[in-house]
Coordinates of N, CA and C in Angstrom, one line a residue:
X9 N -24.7 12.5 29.2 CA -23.6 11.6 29.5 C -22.7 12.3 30.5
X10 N -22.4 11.5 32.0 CA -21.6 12.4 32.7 C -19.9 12.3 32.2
X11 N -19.3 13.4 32.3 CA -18.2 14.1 32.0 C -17.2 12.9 32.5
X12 N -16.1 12.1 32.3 CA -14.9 11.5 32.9 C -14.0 12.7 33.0
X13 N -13.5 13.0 34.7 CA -12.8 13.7 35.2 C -11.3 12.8 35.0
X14 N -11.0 12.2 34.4 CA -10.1 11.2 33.8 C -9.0 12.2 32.7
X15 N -10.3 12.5 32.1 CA -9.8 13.6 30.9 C -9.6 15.1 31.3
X16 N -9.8 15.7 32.2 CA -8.9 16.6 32.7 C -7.4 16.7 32.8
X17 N -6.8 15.7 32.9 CA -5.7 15.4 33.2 C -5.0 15.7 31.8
X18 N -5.9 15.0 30.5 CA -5.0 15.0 29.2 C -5.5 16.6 28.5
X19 N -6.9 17.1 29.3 CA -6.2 18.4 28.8 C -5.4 19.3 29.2
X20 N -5.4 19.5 30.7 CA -4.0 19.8 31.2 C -2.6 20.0 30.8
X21 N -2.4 18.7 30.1 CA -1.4 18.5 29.4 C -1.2 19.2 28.6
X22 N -2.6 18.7 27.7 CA -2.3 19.7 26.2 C -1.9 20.8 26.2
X23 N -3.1 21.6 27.1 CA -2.7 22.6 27.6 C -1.2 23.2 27.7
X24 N -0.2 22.8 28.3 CA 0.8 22.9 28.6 C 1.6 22.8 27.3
X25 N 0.9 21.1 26.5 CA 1.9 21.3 25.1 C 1.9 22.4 24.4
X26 N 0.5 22.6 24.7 CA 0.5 23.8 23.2 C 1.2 25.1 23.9
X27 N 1.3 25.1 25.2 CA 2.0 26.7 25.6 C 3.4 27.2 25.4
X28 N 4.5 25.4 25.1 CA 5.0 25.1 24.8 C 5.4 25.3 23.3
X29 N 4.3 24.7 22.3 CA 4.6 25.3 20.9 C 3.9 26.5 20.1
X30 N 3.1 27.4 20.9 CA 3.2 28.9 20.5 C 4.1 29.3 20.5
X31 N 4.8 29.5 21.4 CA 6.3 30.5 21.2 C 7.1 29.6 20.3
X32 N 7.1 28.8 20.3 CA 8.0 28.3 19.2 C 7.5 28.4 17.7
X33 N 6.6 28.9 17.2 CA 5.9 28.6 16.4 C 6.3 29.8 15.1
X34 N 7.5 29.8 14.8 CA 8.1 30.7 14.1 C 8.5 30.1 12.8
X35 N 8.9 31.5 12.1 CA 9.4 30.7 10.6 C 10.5 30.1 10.9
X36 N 10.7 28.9 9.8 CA 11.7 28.0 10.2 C 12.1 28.0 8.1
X37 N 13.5 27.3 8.2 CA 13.9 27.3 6.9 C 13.8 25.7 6.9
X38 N 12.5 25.1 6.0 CA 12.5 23.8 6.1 C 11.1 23.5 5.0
X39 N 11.0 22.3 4.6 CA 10.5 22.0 3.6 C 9.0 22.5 4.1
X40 N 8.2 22.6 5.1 CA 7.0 23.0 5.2 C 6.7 24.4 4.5
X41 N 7.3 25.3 4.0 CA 7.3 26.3 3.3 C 7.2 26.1 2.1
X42 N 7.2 25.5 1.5 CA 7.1 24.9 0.2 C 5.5 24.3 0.5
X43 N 5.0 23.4 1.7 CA 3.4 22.7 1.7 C 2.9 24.2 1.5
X44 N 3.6 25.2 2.6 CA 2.4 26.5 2.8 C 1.9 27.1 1.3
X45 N 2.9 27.0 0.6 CA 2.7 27.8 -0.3 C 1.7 27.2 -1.6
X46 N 2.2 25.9 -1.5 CA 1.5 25.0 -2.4 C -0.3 25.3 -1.8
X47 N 0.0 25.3 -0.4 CA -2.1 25.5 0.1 C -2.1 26.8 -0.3
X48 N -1.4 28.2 -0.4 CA -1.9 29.1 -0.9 C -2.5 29.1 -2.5
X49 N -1.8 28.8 -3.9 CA -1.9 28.0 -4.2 C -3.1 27.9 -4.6
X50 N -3.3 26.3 -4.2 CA -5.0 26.0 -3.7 C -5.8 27.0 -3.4
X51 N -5.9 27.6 -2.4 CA -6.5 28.4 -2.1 C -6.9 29.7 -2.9
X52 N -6.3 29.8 -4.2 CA -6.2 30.9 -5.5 C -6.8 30.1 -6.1
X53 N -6.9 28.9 -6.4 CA -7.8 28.0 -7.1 C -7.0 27.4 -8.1
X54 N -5.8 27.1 -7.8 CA -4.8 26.3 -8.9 C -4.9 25.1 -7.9
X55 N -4.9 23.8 -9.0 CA -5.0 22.1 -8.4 C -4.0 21.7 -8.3
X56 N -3.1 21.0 -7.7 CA -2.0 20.1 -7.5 C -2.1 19.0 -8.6
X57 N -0.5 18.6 -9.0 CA -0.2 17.7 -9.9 C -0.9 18.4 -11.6
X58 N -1.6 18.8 -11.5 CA -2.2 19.5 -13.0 C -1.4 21.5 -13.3
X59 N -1.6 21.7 -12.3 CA -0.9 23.4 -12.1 C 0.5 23.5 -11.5
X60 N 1.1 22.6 -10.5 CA 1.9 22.7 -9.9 C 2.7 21.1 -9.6
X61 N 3.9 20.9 -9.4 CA 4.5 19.4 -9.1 C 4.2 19.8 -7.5
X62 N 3.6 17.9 -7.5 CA 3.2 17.4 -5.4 C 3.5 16.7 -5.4
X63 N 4.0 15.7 -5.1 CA 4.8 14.6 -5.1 C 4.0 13.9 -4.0
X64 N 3.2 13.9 -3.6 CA 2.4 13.4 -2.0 C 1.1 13.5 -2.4
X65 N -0.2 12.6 -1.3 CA -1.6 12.6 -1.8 C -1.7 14.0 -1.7
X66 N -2.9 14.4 -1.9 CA -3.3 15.5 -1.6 C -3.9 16.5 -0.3
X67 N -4.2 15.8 0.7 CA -5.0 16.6 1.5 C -4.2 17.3 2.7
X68 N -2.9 17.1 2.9 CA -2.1 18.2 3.6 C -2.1 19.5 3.0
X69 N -2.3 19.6 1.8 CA -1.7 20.7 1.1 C -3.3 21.6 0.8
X70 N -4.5 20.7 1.3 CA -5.8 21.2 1.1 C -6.5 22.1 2.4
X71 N -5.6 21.4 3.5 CA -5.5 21.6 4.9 C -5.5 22.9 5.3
X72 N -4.0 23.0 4.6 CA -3.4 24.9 4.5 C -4.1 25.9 3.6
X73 N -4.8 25.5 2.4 CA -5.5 26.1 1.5 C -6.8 26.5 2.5
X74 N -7.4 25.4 3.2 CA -8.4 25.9 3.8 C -8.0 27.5 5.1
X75 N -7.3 27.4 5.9 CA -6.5 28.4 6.5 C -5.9 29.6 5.7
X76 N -5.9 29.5 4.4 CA -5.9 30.3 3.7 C -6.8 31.3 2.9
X77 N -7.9 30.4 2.6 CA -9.5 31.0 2.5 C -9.8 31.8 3.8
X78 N -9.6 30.7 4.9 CA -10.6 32.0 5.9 C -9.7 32.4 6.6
X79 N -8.5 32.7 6.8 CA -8.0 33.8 7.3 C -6.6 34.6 6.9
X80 N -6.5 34.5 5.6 CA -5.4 34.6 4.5 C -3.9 34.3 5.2
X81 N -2.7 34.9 5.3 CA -1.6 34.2 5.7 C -1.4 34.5 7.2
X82 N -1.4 33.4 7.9 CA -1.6 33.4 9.4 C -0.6 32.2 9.7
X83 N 1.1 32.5 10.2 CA 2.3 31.9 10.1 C 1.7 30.5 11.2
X84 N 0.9 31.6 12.8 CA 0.9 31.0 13.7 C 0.0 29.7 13.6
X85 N -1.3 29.8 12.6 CA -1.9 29.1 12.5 C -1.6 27.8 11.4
X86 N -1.4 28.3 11.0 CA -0.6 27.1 9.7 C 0.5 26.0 10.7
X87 N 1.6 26.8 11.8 CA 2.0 26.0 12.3 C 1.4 25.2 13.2
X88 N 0.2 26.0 14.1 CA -0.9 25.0 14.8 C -1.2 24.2 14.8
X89 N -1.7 24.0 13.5 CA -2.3 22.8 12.3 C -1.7 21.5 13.1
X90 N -0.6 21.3 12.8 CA 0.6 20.4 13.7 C 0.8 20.0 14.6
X91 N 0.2 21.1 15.6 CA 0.3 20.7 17.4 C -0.8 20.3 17.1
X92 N -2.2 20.4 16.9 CA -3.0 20.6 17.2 C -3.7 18.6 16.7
X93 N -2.7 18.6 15.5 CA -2.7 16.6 15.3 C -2.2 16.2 15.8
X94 N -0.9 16.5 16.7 CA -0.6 15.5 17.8 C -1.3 15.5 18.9
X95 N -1.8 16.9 19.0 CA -2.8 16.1 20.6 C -3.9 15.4 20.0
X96 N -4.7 15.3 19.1 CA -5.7 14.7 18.6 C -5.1 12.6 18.9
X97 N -3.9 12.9 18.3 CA -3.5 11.8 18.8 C -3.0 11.5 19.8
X98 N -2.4 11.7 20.3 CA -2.5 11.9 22.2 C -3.7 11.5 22.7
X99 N -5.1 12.2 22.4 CA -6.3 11.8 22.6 C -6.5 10.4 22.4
X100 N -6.2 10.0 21.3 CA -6.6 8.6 20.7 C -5.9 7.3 21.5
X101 N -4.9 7.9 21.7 CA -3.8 6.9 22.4 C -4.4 7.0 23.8
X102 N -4.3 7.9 24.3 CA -4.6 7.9 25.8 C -6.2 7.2 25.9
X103 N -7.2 7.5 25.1 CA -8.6 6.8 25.3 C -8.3 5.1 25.1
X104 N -7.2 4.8 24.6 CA -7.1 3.4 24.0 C -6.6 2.4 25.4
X105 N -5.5 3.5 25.7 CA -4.6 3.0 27.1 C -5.6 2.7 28.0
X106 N -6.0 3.7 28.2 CA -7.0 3.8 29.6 C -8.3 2.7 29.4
X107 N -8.9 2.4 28.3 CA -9.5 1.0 28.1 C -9.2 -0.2 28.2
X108 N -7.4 0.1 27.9 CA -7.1 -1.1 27.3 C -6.6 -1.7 28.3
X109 N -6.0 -0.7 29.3 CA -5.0 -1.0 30.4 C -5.6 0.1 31.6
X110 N -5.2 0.9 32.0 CA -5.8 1.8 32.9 C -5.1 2.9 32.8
X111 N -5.6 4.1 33.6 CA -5.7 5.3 33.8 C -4.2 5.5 33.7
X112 N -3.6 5.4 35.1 CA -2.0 5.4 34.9 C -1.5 5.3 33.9
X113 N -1.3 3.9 33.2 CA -0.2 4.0 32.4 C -0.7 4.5 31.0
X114 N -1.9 5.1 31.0 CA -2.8 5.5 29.8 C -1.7 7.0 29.8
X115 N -2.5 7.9 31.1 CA -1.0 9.0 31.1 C 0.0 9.0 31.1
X116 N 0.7 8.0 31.4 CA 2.3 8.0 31.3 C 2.2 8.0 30.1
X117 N 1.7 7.0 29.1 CA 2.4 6.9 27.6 C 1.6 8.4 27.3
X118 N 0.5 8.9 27.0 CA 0.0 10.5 26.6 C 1.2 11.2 27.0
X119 N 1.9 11.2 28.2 CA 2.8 12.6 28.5 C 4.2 12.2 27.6
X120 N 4.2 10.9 27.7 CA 5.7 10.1 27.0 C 5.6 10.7 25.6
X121 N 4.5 10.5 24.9 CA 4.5 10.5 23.5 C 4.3 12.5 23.2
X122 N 3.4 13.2 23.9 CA 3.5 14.5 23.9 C 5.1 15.1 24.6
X123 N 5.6 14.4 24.8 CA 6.7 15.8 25.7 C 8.2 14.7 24.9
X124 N 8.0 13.6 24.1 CA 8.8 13.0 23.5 C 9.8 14.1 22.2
X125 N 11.6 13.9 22.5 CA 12.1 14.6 21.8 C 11.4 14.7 19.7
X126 N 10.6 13.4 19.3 CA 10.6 13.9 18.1 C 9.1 14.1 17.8
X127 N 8.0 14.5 19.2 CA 7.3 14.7 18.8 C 6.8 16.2 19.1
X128 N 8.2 16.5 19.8 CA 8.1 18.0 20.1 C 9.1 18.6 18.9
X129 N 10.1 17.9 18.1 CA 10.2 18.6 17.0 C 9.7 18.7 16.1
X130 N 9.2 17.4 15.3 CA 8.1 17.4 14.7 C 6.7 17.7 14.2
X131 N 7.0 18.2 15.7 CA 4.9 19.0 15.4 C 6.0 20.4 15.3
X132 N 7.0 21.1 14.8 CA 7.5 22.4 14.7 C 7.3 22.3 13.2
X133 N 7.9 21.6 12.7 CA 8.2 21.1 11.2 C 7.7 20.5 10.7
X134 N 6.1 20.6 10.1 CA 4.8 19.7 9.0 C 5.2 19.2 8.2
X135 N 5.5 17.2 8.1 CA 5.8 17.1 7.0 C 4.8 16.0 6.1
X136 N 3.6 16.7 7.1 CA 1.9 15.8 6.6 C 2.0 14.6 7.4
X137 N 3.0 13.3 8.2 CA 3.2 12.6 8.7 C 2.0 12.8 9.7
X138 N 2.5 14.6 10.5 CA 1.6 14.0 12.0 C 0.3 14.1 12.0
X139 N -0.2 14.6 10.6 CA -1.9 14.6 10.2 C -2.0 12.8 10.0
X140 N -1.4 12.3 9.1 CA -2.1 11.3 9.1 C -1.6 10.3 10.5
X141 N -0.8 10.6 11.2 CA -1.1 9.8 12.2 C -1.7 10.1 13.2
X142 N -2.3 10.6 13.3 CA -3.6 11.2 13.9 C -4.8 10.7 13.7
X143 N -4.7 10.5 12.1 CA -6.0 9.6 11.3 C -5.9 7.9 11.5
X144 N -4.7 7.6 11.7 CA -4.4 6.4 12.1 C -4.5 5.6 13.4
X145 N -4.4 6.7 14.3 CA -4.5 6.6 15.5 C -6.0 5.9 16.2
X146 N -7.0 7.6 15.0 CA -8.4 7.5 15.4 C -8.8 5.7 14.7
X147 N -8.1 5.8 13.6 CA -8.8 4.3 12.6 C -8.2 3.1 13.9
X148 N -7.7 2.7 14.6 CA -7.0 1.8 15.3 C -8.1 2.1 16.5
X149 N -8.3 3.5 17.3 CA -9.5 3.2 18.3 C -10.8 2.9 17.6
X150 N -11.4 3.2 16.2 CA -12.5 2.8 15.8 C -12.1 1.1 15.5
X151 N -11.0 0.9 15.3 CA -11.1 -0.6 15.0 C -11.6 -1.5 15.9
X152 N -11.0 -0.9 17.7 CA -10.4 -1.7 18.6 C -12.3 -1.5 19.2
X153 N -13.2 -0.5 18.6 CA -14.4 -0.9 19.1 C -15.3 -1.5 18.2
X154 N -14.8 -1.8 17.1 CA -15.8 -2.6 16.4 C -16.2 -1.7 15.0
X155 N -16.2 -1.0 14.9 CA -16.4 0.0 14.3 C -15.9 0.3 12.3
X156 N -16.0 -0.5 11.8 CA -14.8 -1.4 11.2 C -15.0 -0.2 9.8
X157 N -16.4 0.2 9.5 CA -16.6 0.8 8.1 C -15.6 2.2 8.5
X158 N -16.5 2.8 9.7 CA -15.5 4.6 10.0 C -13.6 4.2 10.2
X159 N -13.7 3.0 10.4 CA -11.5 2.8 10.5 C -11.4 2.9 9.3
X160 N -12.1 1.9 8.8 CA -11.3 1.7 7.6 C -11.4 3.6 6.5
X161 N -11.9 3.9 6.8 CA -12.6 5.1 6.0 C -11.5 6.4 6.5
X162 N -10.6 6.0 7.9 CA -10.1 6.8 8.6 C -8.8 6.3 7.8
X163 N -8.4 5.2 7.6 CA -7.1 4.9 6.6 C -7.1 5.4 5.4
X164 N -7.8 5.4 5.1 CA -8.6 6.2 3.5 C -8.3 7.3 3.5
X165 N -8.6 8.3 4.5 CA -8.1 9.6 4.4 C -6.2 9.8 4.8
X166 N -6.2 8.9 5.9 CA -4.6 9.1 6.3 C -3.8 8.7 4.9
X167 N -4.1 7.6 4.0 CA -3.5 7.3 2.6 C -3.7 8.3 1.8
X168 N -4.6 9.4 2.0 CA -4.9 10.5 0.9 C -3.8 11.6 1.6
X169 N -3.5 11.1 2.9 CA -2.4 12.5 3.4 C -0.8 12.0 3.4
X170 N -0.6 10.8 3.6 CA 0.7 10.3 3.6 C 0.5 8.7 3.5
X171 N 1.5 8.4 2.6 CA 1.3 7.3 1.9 C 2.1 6.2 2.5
X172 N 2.9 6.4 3.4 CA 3.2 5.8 4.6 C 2.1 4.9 5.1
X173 N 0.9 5.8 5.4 CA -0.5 5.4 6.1 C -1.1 3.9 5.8
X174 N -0.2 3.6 4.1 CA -0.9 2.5 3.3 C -0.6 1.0 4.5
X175 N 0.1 1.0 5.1 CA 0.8 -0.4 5.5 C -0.2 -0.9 6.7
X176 N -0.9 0.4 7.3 CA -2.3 -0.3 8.4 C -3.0 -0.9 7.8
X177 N -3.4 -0.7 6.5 CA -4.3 -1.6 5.5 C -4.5 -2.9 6.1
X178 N -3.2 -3.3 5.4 CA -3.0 -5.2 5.6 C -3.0 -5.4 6.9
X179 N -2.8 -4.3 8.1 CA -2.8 -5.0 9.3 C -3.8 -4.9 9.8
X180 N -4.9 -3.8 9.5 CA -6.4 -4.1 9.9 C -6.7 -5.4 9.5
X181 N -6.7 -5.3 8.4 CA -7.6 -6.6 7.6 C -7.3 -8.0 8.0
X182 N -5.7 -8.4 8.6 CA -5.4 -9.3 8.6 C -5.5 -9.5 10.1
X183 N -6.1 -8.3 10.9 CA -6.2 -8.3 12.6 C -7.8 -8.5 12.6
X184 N -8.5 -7.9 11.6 CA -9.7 -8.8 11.6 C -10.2 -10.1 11.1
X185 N -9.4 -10.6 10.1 CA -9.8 -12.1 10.0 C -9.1 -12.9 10.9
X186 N -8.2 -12.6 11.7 CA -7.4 -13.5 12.9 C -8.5 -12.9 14.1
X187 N -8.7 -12.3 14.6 CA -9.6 -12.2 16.1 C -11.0 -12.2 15.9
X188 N -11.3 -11.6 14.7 CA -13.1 -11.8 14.6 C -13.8 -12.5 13.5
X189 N -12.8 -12.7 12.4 CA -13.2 -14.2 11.8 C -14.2 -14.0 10.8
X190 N -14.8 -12.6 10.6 CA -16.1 -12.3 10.2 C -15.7 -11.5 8.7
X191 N -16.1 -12.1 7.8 CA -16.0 -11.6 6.6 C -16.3 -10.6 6.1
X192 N -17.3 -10.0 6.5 CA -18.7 -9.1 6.2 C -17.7 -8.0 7.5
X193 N -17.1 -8.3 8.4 CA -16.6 -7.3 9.3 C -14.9 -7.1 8.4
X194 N -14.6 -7.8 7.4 CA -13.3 -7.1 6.6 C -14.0 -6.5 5.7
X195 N -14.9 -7.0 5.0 CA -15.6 -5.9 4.2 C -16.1 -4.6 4.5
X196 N -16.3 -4.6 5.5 CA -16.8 -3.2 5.9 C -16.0 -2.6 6.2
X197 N -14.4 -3.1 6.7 CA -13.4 -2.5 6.8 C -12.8 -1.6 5.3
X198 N -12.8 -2.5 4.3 CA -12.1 -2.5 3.0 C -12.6 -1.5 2.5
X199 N -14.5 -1.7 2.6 CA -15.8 -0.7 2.0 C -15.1 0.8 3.0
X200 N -15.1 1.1 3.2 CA -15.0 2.4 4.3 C -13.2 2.7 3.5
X201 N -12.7 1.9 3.6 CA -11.3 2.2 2.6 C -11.1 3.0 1.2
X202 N -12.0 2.1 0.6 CA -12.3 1.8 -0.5 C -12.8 3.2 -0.8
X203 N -14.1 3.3 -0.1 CA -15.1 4.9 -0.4 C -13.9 6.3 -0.5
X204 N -13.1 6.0 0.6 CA -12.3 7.2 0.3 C -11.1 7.2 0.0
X205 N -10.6 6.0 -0.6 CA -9.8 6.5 -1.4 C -10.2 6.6 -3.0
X206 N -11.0 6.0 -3.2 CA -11.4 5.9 -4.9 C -11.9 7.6 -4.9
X207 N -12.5 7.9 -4.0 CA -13.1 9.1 -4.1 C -12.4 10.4 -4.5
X208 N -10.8 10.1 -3.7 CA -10.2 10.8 -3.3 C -8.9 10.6 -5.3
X209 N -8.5 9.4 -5.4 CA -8.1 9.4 -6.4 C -8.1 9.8 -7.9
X210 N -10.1 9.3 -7.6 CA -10.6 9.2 -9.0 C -11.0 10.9 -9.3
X211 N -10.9 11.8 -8.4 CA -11.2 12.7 -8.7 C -9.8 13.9 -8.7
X212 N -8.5 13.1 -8.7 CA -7.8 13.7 -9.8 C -6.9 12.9 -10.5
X213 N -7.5 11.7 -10.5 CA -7.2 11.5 -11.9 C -7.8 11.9 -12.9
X214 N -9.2 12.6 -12.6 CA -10.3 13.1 -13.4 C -9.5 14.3 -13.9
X215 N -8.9 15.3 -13.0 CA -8.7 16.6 -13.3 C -7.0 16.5 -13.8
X216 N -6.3 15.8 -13.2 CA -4.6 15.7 -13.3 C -4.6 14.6 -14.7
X217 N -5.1 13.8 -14.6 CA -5.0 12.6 -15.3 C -3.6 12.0 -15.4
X218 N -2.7 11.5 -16.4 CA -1.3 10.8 -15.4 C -1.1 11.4 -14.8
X219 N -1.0 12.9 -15.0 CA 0.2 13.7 -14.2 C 0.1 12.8 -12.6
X220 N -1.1 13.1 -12.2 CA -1.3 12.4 -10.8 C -0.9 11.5 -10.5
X221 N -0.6 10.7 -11.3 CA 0.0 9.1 -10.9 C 1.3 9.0 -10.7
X222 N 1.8 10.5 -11.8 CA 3.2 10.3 -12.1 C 4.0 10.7 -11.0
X223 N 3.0 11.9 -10.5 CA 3.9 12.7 -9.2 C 3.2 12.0 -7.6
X224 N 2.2 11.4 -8.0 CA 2.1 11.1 -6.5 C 2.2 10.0 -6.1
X225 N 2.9 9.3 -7.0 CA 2.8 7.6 -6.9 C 4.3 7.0 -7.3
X226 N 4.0 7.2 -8.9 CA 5.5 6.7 -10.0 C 6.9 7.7 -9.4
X227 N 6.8 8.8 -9.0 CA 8.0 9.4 -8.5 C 8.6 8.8 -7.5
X228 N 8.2 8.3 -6.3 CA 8.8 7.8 -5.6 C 9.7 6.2 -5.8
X229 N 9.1 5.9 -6.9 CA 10.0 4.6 -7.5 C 11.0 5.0 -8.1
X230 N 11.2 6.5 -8.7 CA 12.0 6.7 -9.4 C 13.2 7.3 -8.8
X231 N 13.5 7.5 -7.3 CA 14.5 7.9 -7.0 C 15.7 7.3 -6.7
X232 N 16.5 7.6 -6.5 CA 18.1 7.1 -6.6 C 18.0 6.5 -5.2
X233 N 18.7 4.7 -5.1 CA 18.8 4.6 -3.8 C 20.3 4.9 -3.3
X234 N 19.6 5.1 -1.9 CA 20.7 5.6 -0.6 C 21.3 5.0 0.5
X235 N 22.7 4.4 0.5 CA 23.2 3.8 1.7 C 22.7 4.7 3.1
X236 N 22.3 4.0 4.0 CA 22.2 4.8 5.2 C 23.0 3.7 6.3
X237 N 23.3 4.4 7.2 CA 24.2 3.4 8.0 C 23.2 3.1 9.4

């Protein structure tokens, strides 16, 4: 398959983001020290929700556990983790643009969305958000080619990382029976859903049993509401 010199340009960039957030990539006093430690944790072989309170799906905090196994505490890498989902999504976005619309304004939005004030804070401070939108990102280009079992399966995972992620659901499904009309093409969306989150659930509800539900689900109903202006 010959190479698109297209994509030079967006690694370029990356390039540049990430030279941008190495040096920045320091301890910070902020709730990601709390995920780090929860993946260490993990990575000692204590489970979430059954050993420890998580209040969130599980796989940010599996993320860091893995970085933890193979190369024990590594500040710079743990914050990587973060840059390293936003350009993934950067990728996704810019492959979508550039199909969707062209080359140009494919890079303008990639540099807009990479050199954007809250995505250059954000990727400093992990708050599992920019993992699953990364996963969201890729589930919206697998949607936009047909692709309908691996999207839906990609929302599956982003719902197992941030639960935010849940609200593409209804808009896949309801973007596939308005444009493609094909039943068997929402099912394979739902099926691909379906496989990972049941997977992802049922296997700690197996190990946590309520606790799981209580902290990764029922807690957030239970909090005090808050005027915001």
């Amino acid at each position: 398959m010959k190479f698109d010199k297209s994509w030079l340009l967006f690694i370029a960039t990356a390039a540049v983001f990430l030279a941008i957030k190495i040096p920045a990539a320091g301890y910070a006093v902020s709730d990601e020290n709390t995920y780090y430690k929860m993946g260490q944790l993990v990575a000692q072989g204590q489970v979430p929700y059954r050993d420890f309170f998580f209040a969130h799906p599980p796989l940010q905090i599996y993320a860091y556990a893995a970085v933890f196994k193979l190369f024990g505490f590594n500040l710079l890498l743990l914050k990587l983790f973060s840059a390293i989902a936003v350009i993934i999504t950067a990728a996704f976005a810019f492959a979508i643009a550039k199909e969707r619309l062209n080359f140009k304004i494919a890079s303008a939005a990639m540099m807009l969305f990479l050199f954007s004030y809250g995505t250059m804070l954000f990727s400093n401070f992990p708050t599992g958000a920019e993992f699953a939108t990364a996963f969201i990102t890729a589930a919206l280009y697998f949607f936009l080619h047909k692709r309908l079992l691996a999207s839906g399966a990609l929302v599956g995972v982003a719902v197992a990382t941030s639960l935010l992620s849940a609200i593409m659901l209804p808009v896949l499904a309801a973007a596939t029976v308005l444009f493609l009309k094909d039943k068997k093409a929402l099912m394979r969306l739902l099926i691909g859903f379906a496989a990972v989150f049941v997977a992802v659930n049922g296997l700690f509800l197996l190990i946590a049993k309520g606790e799981f539900v209580e902290q990764a689900y029922a807690y957030h109903l239970k909090k005090p509401a808050e005027d915001a202006d």
